[in-house]
mmCIF file of C-alpha atoms in Angstrom:
data_model
loop_
_atom_site.group_PDB
_atom_site.id
_atom_site.type_symbol
_atom_site.label_atom_id
_atom_site.label_comp_id
_atom_site.label_asym_id
_atom_site.label_seq_id
_atom_site.Cartn_x
_atom_site.Cartn_y
_atom_site.Cartn_z
ATOM 1 C CA MET A 27 76.617 113.849 96.954
ATOM 2 C CA VAL A 28 79.370 111.067 95.515
ATOM 3 C CA LYS A 29 83.111 112.156 95.924
ATOM 4 C CA ILE A 30 84.989 112.372 92.843
ATOM 5 C CA SER A 31 88.167 110.350 93.162
ATOM 6 C CA PHE A 32 91.551 112.136 93.284
ATOM 7 C CA SER A 33 92.558 110.256 89.947
ATOM 8 C CA ASN A 34 89.390 111.457 88.459
ATOM 9 C CA ASP A 35 90.562 115.138 89.695
ATOM 10 C CA VAL A 36 93.993 114.521 87.564
ATOM 11 C CA ARG A 37 91.904 113.464 84.937
ATOM 12 C CA HIS A 38 89.872 116.392 84.284
ATOM 13 C CA GLU A 39 92.587 118.576 84.602
ATOM 14 C CA ILE A 40 94.873 117.165 82.225
ATOM 15 C CA CYS A 41 91.559 117.410 79.942
ATOM 16 C CA SER A 42 91.359 120.675 80.438
ATOM 17 C CA SER A 43 95.026 121.505 79.677
ATOM 18 C CA VAL A 44 95.102 119.364 76.223
ATOM 19 C CA ASN A 45 94.142 122.704 74.354
ATOM 20 C CA ASP A 46 95.901 122.863 70.951
ATOM 21 C CA LYS A 47 96.790 121.132 67.515
ATOM 22 C CA ASP A 48 100.060 119.352 69.255
ATOM 23 C CA LYS A 49 98.992 118.548 72.623
ATOM 24 C CA ARG A 50 96.271 116.721 71.065
ATOM 25 C CA PHE A 51 98.539 114.891 68.577
ATOM 26 C CA ALA A 52 101.183 114.001 71.797
ATOM 27 C CA CYS A 53 98.288 112.861 73.808
ATOM 28 C CA LEU A 54 96.569 110.745 71.369
ATOM 29 C CA TYR A 55 99.556 108.883 70.942
ATOM 30 C CA GLY A 56 100.193 108.189 74.735
ATOM 31 C CA MET A 57 96.913 107.021 74.960
ATOM 32 C CA LEU A 58 97.382 104.485 72.088
ATOM 33 C CA LEU A 59 100.490 103.493 72.584
ATOM 34 C CA PHE A 60 99.169 102.550 75.808
ATOM 35 C CA CYS A 61 95.782 101.194 75.232
ATOM 36 C CA ARG A 62 94.731 97.676 75.799
ATOM 37 C CA THR A 63 95.249 96.310 72.170
ATOM 38 C CA LEU A 64 97.363 97.690 69.528
ATOM 39 C CA THR A 65 97.812 95.885 66.286
ATOM 40 C CA ARG A 66 97.569 96.734 62.604
ATOM 41 C CA GLU A 67 94.089 94.831 62.008
ATOM 42 C CA ARG A 68 92.360 96.006 65.263
ATOM 43 C CA ILE A 69 93.181 98.857 67.994
ATOM 44 C CA CYS A 70 91.121 98.950 71.253
ATOM 45 C CA PHE A 71 91.124 101.793 73.548
ATOM 46 C CA GLN A 72 89.319 100.545 77.125
ATOM 47 C CA SER A 73 88.796 102.884 80.495
ATOM 48 C CA GLU A 74 86.288 102.905 83.703
ATOM 49 C CA SER A 75 86.573 106.470 83.238
ATOM 50 C CA SER A 76 84.138 108.367 81.696
ATOM 51 C CA THR A 77 86.474 111.268 81.456
ATOM 52 C CA SER A 78 89.585 109.592 79.385
ATOM 53 C CA ALA A 79 87.359 108.002 77.298
ATOM 54 C CA ALA A 80 85.357 111.121 76.252
ATOM 55 C CA LEU A 81 88.935 112.985 75.522
ATOM 56 C CA PHE A 82 90.105 109.787 73.453
ATOM 57 C CA LYS A 83 87.208 110.048 71.377
ATOM 58 C CA SER A 84 87.456 113.856 71.226
ATOM 59 C CA LEU A 85 91.309 113.526 70.146
ATOM 60 C CA PHE A 86 90.473 110.861 67.538
ATOM 61 C CA LYS A 87 88.217 113.162 65.805
ATOM 62 C CA ALA A 88 90.461 115.944 66.146
ATOM 63 C CA VAL A 89 93.652 114.080 64.790
ATOM 64 C CA PHE A 90 91.901 111.713 62.271
ATOM 65 C CA HIS A 91 88.649 113.416 61.621
ATOM 66 C CA ILE A 92 86.621 110.235 62.550
ATOM 67 C CA GLU A 93 83.858 109.846 65.025
ATOM 68 C CA LEU A 94 84.175 106.647 66.853
ATOM 69 C CA SER A 95 81.318 104.556 68.255
ATOM 70 C CA GLU A 96 81.720 103.634 71.963
ATOM 71 C CA SER A 97 80.678 100.566 73.539
ATOM 72 C CA GLU A 98 79.808 100.227 77.098
ATOM 73 C CA HIS A 99 80.257 97.052 79.289
ATOM 74 C CA ILE A 100 78.888 96.492 83.097
ATOM 75 C CA ARG A 101 81.172 94.803 85.228
ATOM 76 C CA LYS A 102 79.940 92.414 88.128
ATOM 77 C CA ASN A 103 81.078 95.031 90.690
ATOM 78 C CA GLY A 104 78.940 97.877 88.511
ATOM 79 C CA THR A 105 81.777 99.690 86.980
ATOM 80 C CA VAL A 106 81.478 100.703 83.302
ATOM 81 C CA LEU A 107 83.839 99.668 80.699
ATOM 82 C CA HIS A 108 83.935 102.205 77.641
ATOM 83 C CA SER A 109 85.471 100.861 74.947
ATOM 84 C CA TYR A 110 86.686 102.009 71.385
ATOM 85 C CA ASP A 111 87.450 99.395 68.364
ATOM 86 C CA ILE A 112 89.288 100.776 65.780
ATOM 87 C CA GLU A 113 89.684 98.293 62.723
ATOM 88 C CA GLY A 114 90.629 97.743 59.158
ATOM 89 C CA GLU A 115 91.587 100.878 57.504
ATOM 90 C CA THR A 116 91.357 103.566 60.454
ATOM 91 C CA ALA A 117 94.110 101.096 62.265
ATOM 92 C CA SER A 118 96.287 101.022 59.605
ATOM 93 C CA ALA A 119 96.177 104.870 59.199
ATOM 94 C CA VAL A 120 97.012 104.856 63.154
ATOM 95 C CA PHE A 121 99.700 103.385 62.435
ATOM 96 C CA GLU A 122 101.255 105.009 59.314
ATOM 97 C CA LYS A 123 100.575 108.221 61.133
ATOM 98 C CA TYR A 124 102.375 107.390 64.765
ATOM 99 C CA LYS A 125 104.998 105.384 62.612
ATOM 100 C CA ILE A 126 103.990 102.328 64.945
ATOM 101 C CA SER A 127 106.056 99.437 64.479
ATOM 102 C CA GLY A 128 104.184 95.885 63.777
ATOM 103 C CA TYR A 129 106.045 94.012 66.222
ATOM 104 C CA GLU A 130 106.588 95.634 69.342
ATOM 105 C CA ARG A 131 105.468 98.936 70.891
ATOM 106 C CA VAL A 132 107.933 101.652 70.968
ATOM 107 C CA ILE A 133 108.331 105.186 72.038
ATOM 108 C CA ASP A 134 109.420 107.121 69.125
ATOM 109 C CA SER A 135 111.081 110.341 70.698
ATOM 110 C CA GLU A 136 110.949 111.824 67.175
ATOM 111 C CA ILE A 137 107.423 112.088 66.935
ATOM 112 C CA ILE A 138 107.323 114.129 70.159
ATOM 113 C CA ALA A 139 108.696 117.827 70.451
ATOM 114 C CA THR A 140 110.343 118.244 73.760
ATOM 115 C CA ASN A 141 107.539 120.336 74.776
ATOM 116 C CA SER A 142 104.952 117.958 74.345
ATOM 117 C CA LEU A 143 106.793 114.867 76.153
ATOM 118 C CA GLY A 144 105.080 115.804 79.292
ATOM 119 C CA VAL A 145 101.388 115.594 77.397
ATOM 120 C CA PHE A 146 102.265 112.199 75.892
ATOM 121 C CA THR A 147 102.797 111.204 79.316
ATOM 122 C CA ALA A 148 99.939 112.716 80.409
ATOM 123 C CA GLY A 149 98.179 110.068 77.600
ATOM 124 C CA VAL A 150 99.860 107.442 79.085
ATOM 125 C CA PHE A 151 98.365 108.183 82.535
ATOM 126 C CA LEU A 152 94.978 108.808 80.856
ATOM 127 C CA ALA A 153 95.241 105.170 79.353
ATOM 128 C CA CYS A 154 96.503 103.105 81.737
ATOM 129 C CA GLY A 155 97.369 105.080 84.875
ATOM 130 C CA SER A 156 95.862 105.705 88.985
ATOM 131 C CA VAL A 157 96.644 107.737 91.748
ATOM 132 C CA ASN A 158 95.916 106.843 95.200
ATOM 133 C CA ASP A 159 93.681 109.534 97.365
ATOM 134 C CA PRO A 160 96.867 111.240 98.933
ATOM 135 C CA SER A 161 95.412 111.502 102.441
ATOM 136 C CA LYS A 162 95.541 107.609 102.629
ATOM 137 C CA GLU A 163 98.359 106.937 100.985
ATOM 138 C CA TYR A 164 101.004 108.385 98.212
ATOM 139 C CA HIS A 165 101.127 105.623 95.233
ATOM 140 C CA LEU A 166 100.819 106.337 91.648
ATOM 141 C CA GLU A 167 100.946 103.924 89.311
ATOM 142 C CA PHE A 168 100.852 102.679 85.553
ATOM 143 C CA ALA A 169 99.501 99.503 84.242
ATOM 144 C CA CYS A 170 101.325 98.838 81.431
ATOM 145 C CA PRO A 171 100.038 96.590 78.414
ATOM 146 C CA GLU A 172 103.434 95.025 77.840
ATOM 147 C CA GLU A 173 107.073 94.794 79.660
ATOM 148 C CA GLY A 174 108.552 96.237 76.900
ATOM 149 C CA ILE A 175 106.731 99.552 76.577
ATOM 150 C CA SER A 176 106.875 99.279 80.709
ATOM 151 C CA GLU A 177 110.785 99.904 80.430
ATOM 152 C CA GLN A 178 110.446 102.471 78.637
ATOM 153 C CA LEU A 179 108.217 104.201 80.569
ATOM 154 C CA LEU A 180 110.201 103.708 83.455
ATOM 155 C CA MET A 181 113.191 104.988 81.808
ATOM 156 C CA LEU A 182 111.291 107.898 80.790
ATOM 157 C CA LEU A 183 110.392 108.833 84.088
ATOM 158 C CA ASN A 184 113.640 108.460 85.577
ATOM 159 C CA ASP A 185 114.762 110.495 82.872
ATOM 160 C CA ILE A 186 113.100 113.669 84.333
ATOM 161 C CA GLY A 187 114.185 112.860 87.966
ATOM 162 C CA VAL A 188 111.119 110.919 89.226
ATOM 163 C CA ASN A 189 112.028 107.981 91.611
ATOM 164 C CA ALA A 190 109.796 105.127 89.888
ATOM 165 C CA LYS A 191 110.131 101.468 89.753
ATOM 166 C CA LYS A 192 108.760 98.328 88.381
ATOM 167 C CA MET A 193 107.367 95.018 89.496
ATOM 168 C CA LEU A 194 104.946 92.383 87.842
ATOM 169 C CA ARG A 195 101.447 92.201 89.664
ATOM 170 C CA ARG A 196 99.427 89.276 88.775
ATOM 171 C CA GLY A 197 101.032 89.081 85.288
ATOM 172 C CA GLN A 198 100.610 92.512 84.693
ATOM 173 C CA ASN A 199 103.495 95.062 84.336
ATOM 174 C CA ILE A 200 103.008 98.190 86.870
ATOM 175 C CA VAL A 201 105.220 101.364 86.958
ATOM 176 C CA TYR A 202 104.482 102.981 90.279
ATOM 177 C CA ILE A 203 105.774 105.894 92.451
ATOM 178 C CA LYS A 204 105.388 105.978 96.316
ATOM 179 C CA GLY A 205 107.434 108.822 97.272
ATOM 180 C CA SER A 206 105.292 112.245 97.693
ATOM 181 C CA GLU A 207 107.596 114.500 96.100
ATOM 182 C CA SER A 208 108.248 112.020 93.054
ATOM 183 C CA ILE A 209 104.311 112.027 92.670
ATOM 184 C CA GLU A 210 104.113 116.023 92.747
ATOM 185 C CA ASP A 211 106.857 116.616 89.891
ATOM 186 C CA THR A 212 104.861 113.580 87.901
ATOM 187 C CA LEU A 213 101.452 115.284 88.645
ATOM 188 C CA THR A 214 103.072 118.518 87.304
ATOM 189 C CA PHE A 215 104.872 117.512 84.431
ATOM 190 C CA ILE A 216 101.662 116.124 82.959
ATOM 191 C CA GLY A 217 99.791 119.213 83.307
ATOM 192 C CA ALA A 218 97.885 118.624 87.216
ATOM 193 C CA THR A 219 99.380 121.343 89.097
ATOM 194 C CA GLN A 220 96.302 122.289 90.759
ATOM 195 C CA CYS A 221 96.337 118.501 91.984
ATOM 196 C CA THR A 222 99.961 118.828 92.695
ATOM 197 C CA LEU A 223 98.944 121.832 95.064
ATOM 198 C CA GLU A 224 96.112 119.848 96.933
ATOM 199 C CA LEU A 225 98.463 116.905 97.139
ATOM 200 C CA MET A 226 101.045 119.221 98.851
ATOM 201 C CA ASN A 227 98.301 120.759 100.976
ATOM 202 C CA THR A 228 97.392 117.309 102.063
ATOM 203 C CA LYS A 229 100.963 116.634 103.116
ATOM 204 C CA ILE A 230 101.134 119.335 105.138
ATOM 205 C CA TYR A 231 98.049 118.686 106.941
ATOM 206 C CA LYS A 232 99.227 115.111 107.538
ATOM 207 C CA ASP A 233 102.422 116.632 108.800
ATOM 208 C CA ILE A 234 100.756 118.621 111.445
ATOM 209 C CA ARG A 235 98.431 116.256 112.309
ATOM 210 C CA ASN A 236 100.907 113.447 113.051
ATOM 211 C CA LYS A 237 103.313 115.693 114.956
ATOM 212 C CA ALA A 238 100.203 116.913 117.141
ATOM 213 C CA ASN A 239 99.383 112.882 117.856
ATOM 214 C CA ARG A 240 102.807 112.411 118.891
ATOM 215 C CA ILE A 241 102.968 115.685 121.547
ATOM 216 C CA ALA A 242 99.575 113.990 122.236
ATOM 217 C CA ASN A 243 101.152 110.303 122.928
ATOM 218 C CA CYS A 244 104.116 111.690 124.620
ATOM 219 C CA ASP A 245 101.880 113.857 127.019
ATOM 220 C CA ALA A 246 100.215 111.101 127.643
ATOM 221 C CA ALA A 247 103.042 108.693 128.228
ATOM 222 C CA ASN A 248 104.686 111.399 130.626
ATOM 223 C CA ILE A 249 101.127 111.782 132.566
ATOM 224 C CA ASP A 250 101.219 108.036 132.926
ATOM 225 C CA LYS A 251 104.975 107.948 134.353
ATOM 226 C CA VAL A 252 103.736 111.041 136.672
ATOM 227 C CA VAL A 253 100.738 109.158 137.908
ATOM 228 C CA LYS A 254 102.621 105.992 138.661
ATOM 229 C CA SER A 255 105.547 107.821 140.678
ATOM 230 C CA ALA A 256 102.890 109.574 142.561
ATOM 231 C CA MET A 257 101.258 106.375 143.346
ATOM 232 C CA LYS A 258 104.918 104.666 144.549
ATOM 233 C CA GLN A 259 105.388 107.810 146.456
ATOM 234 C CA ILE A 260 102.264 107.440 148.093
ATOM 235 C CA GLU A 261 102.730 103.983 149.116
ATOM 236 C CA ASP A 262 105.899 104.883 150.420
ATOM 237 C CA ILE A 263 104.463 107.373 152.797
ATOM 238 C CA LYS A 264 101.941 105.465 153.929
ATOM 239 C CA LEU A 265 104.451 102.630 154.813
ATOM 240 C CA ILE A 266 106.440 105.095 156.643
ATOM 241 C CA ASP A 267 103.300 106.358 158.673
ATOM 242 C CA HIS A 268 102.106 103.205 159.517
ATOM 243 C CA SER A 269 105.509 101.897 161.146
ATOM 244 C CA LEU A 270 107.039 104.911 162.300
ATOM 245 C CA GLY A 271 104.500 107.881 162.204
ATOM 246 C CA LEU A 272 104.891 111.107 159.711
ATOM 247 C CA GLU A 273 105.820 113.141 163.063
ATOM 248 C CA SER A 274 108.764 111.304 163.001
ATOM 249 C CA LEU A 275 110.029 112.703 160.004
ATOM 250 C CA SER A 276 111.943 116.055 159.826
ATOM 251 C CA ASP A 277 109.711 119.387 159.084
ATOM 252 C CA GLU A 278 110.970 119.197 155.391
ATOM 253 C CA LEU A 279 110.254 115.562 154.731
ATOM 254 C CA ARG A 280 107.091 115.529 156.668
ATOM 255 C CA GLU A 281 105.796 118.874 154.909
ATOM 256 C CA VAL A 282 106.421 117.331 151.181
ATOM 257 C CA ALA A 283 104.926 113.832 152.436
ATOM 258 C CA GLN A 284 101.872 115.236 153.504
ATOM 259 C CA LEU A 285 101.514 117.856 150.262
ATOM 260 C CA ARG A 286 101.758 114.425 147.977
ATOM 261 C CA LEU A 287 99.181 112.608 150.412
ATOM 262 C CA ASP A 288 96.946 115.419 149.838
ATOM 263 C CA ASN A 289 97.323 116.201 145.993
ATOM 264 C CA ILE A 290 98.515 112.563 143.837
ATOM 265 C CA ASP A 291 98.106 115.059 140.644
ATOM 266 C CA MET A 292 100.763 117.483 141.664
ATOM 267 C CA SER A 293 103.718 117.505 139.764
ATOM 268 C CA LEU A 294 106.825 117.473 141.883
ATOM 269 C CA GLN A 295 107.832 121.267 140.297
ATOM 270 C CA GLU A 296 104.206 122.380 141.455
ATOM 271 C CA ILE A 297 104.960 120.534 145.119
ATOM 272 C CA GLY A 298 107.958 122.414 145.424
ATOM 273 C CA GLU A 299 106.100 125.749 144.724
ATOM 274 C CA ASN A 300 103.653 125.023 147.253
ATOM 275 C CA LEU A 301 105.804 124.242 150.185
ATOM 276 C CA SER A 302 106.302 126.777 153.007
ATOM 277 C CA GLU A 303 109.871 127.727 151.451
ATOM 278 C CA PRO A 304 109.676 126.997 148.092
ATOM 279 C CA ILE A 305 112.383 124.808 146.419
ATOM 280 C CA SER A 306 113.210 123.322 143.113
ATOM 281 C CA ARG A 307 111.998 120.278 141.206
ATOM 282 C CA SER A 308 114.848 118.772 142.012
ATOM 283 C CA GLY A 309 114.588 119.485 145.244
ATOM 284 C CA VAL A 310 111.176 117.940 145.851
ATOM 285 C CA ASN A 311 112.860 115.000 143.948
ATOM 286 C CA HIS A 312 115.587 114.578 146.651
ATOM 287 C CA ARG A 313 113.436 114.704 149.296
ATOM 288 C CA PHE A 314 111.257 111.607 147.714
ATOM 289 C CA LYS A 315 114.524 109.965 147.583
ATOM 290 C CA LYS A 316 115.087 110.185 151.338
ATOM 291 C CA LEU A 317 111.643 108.890 151.939
ATOM 292 C CA ALA A 318 112.067 106.059 149.312
ATOM 293 C CA LYS A 319 115.053 105.215 151.153
ATOM 294 C CA LEU A 320 113.778 105.120 154.574
ATOM 295 C CA ALA A 321 110.505 103.319 153.032
ATOM 296 C CA ASP A 322 112.744 100.329 151.569
ATOM 297 C CA GLU A 323 115.182 100.228 155.027
ATOM 298 C CA ILE A 324 111.308 99.615 156.461
ATOM 299 C CA ARG A 325 110.582 96.970 154.089
ATOM 300 C CA CYS A 326 113.955 95.300 154.427
ATOM 301 C CA GLY A 327 113.796 94.990 158.038
ATOM 302 C CA GLY A 328 116.214 97.623 158.778
ATOM 303 C CA ILE A 329 114.058 99.904 160.598
ATOM 304 C CA LYS A 330 111.526 97.982 162.993
ATOM 305 C CA HIS A 331 107.877 98.693 163.162
ATOM 306 C CA GLU A 332 107.242 100.958 166.240
ATOM 307 C CA LYS A 333 103.769 102.251 166.034
#
């Protein structure tokens, strides 16, 4: 089974929320204003999403009472591009109904009631938006058809408290959002609340997984450190044994040295607990420092070989 993308999940949820006359009008306005071609002579709405394409056709019929014909183009990469061409009197009717300027694309706030602003932005997302799978990357973007309209969208998003930015990618004006919280706010604003919850759950899972990885990495580093320390201690003890003999050591140093030789994987605390007279970790560490100092003196020739 092919897994539906997170972007398509968002589109499906938006479609189910556009369910009354005002919402249909506002959503279609967003889709038209951010579609590929928008002139009085020709309007062309294109999308690789069959969900967005189907909703555009449905909304256009609801608002203008006209049944549009869809054409499909199969691209080299195998994706299907769904297209609707609106020309002549129908295109003029769209411009008149939505009071669209023939010179530039402008978001007309008078057309959209305050409670329809989110639905309008949902239409913009359906026309040119996409969002990455949150398990991989936090990124939502709008590939806008013109620079002027991208600036207006950027201001709209910033006005609702979303930290959006703008860039030019291969000649195309991109308005994008990176932070997970801003993406959550955007998805909620455009009516995709279930997808917002999914993103939040994914973020929690990623945070827990990352924390677990950090702990595991820390544990691995600590184990590495303990093993290296134990190897150094054994090297010192063997040098002392070879040069002076362990019997030359005091009872307390000899006991800790023998425990280390027999148990390379023991921590200092475990060695301290297994002594005939248990001592603290710092006490064990102090004894190993004495052994290390004695071994260094042997290496420097301060104590001669006696065996």
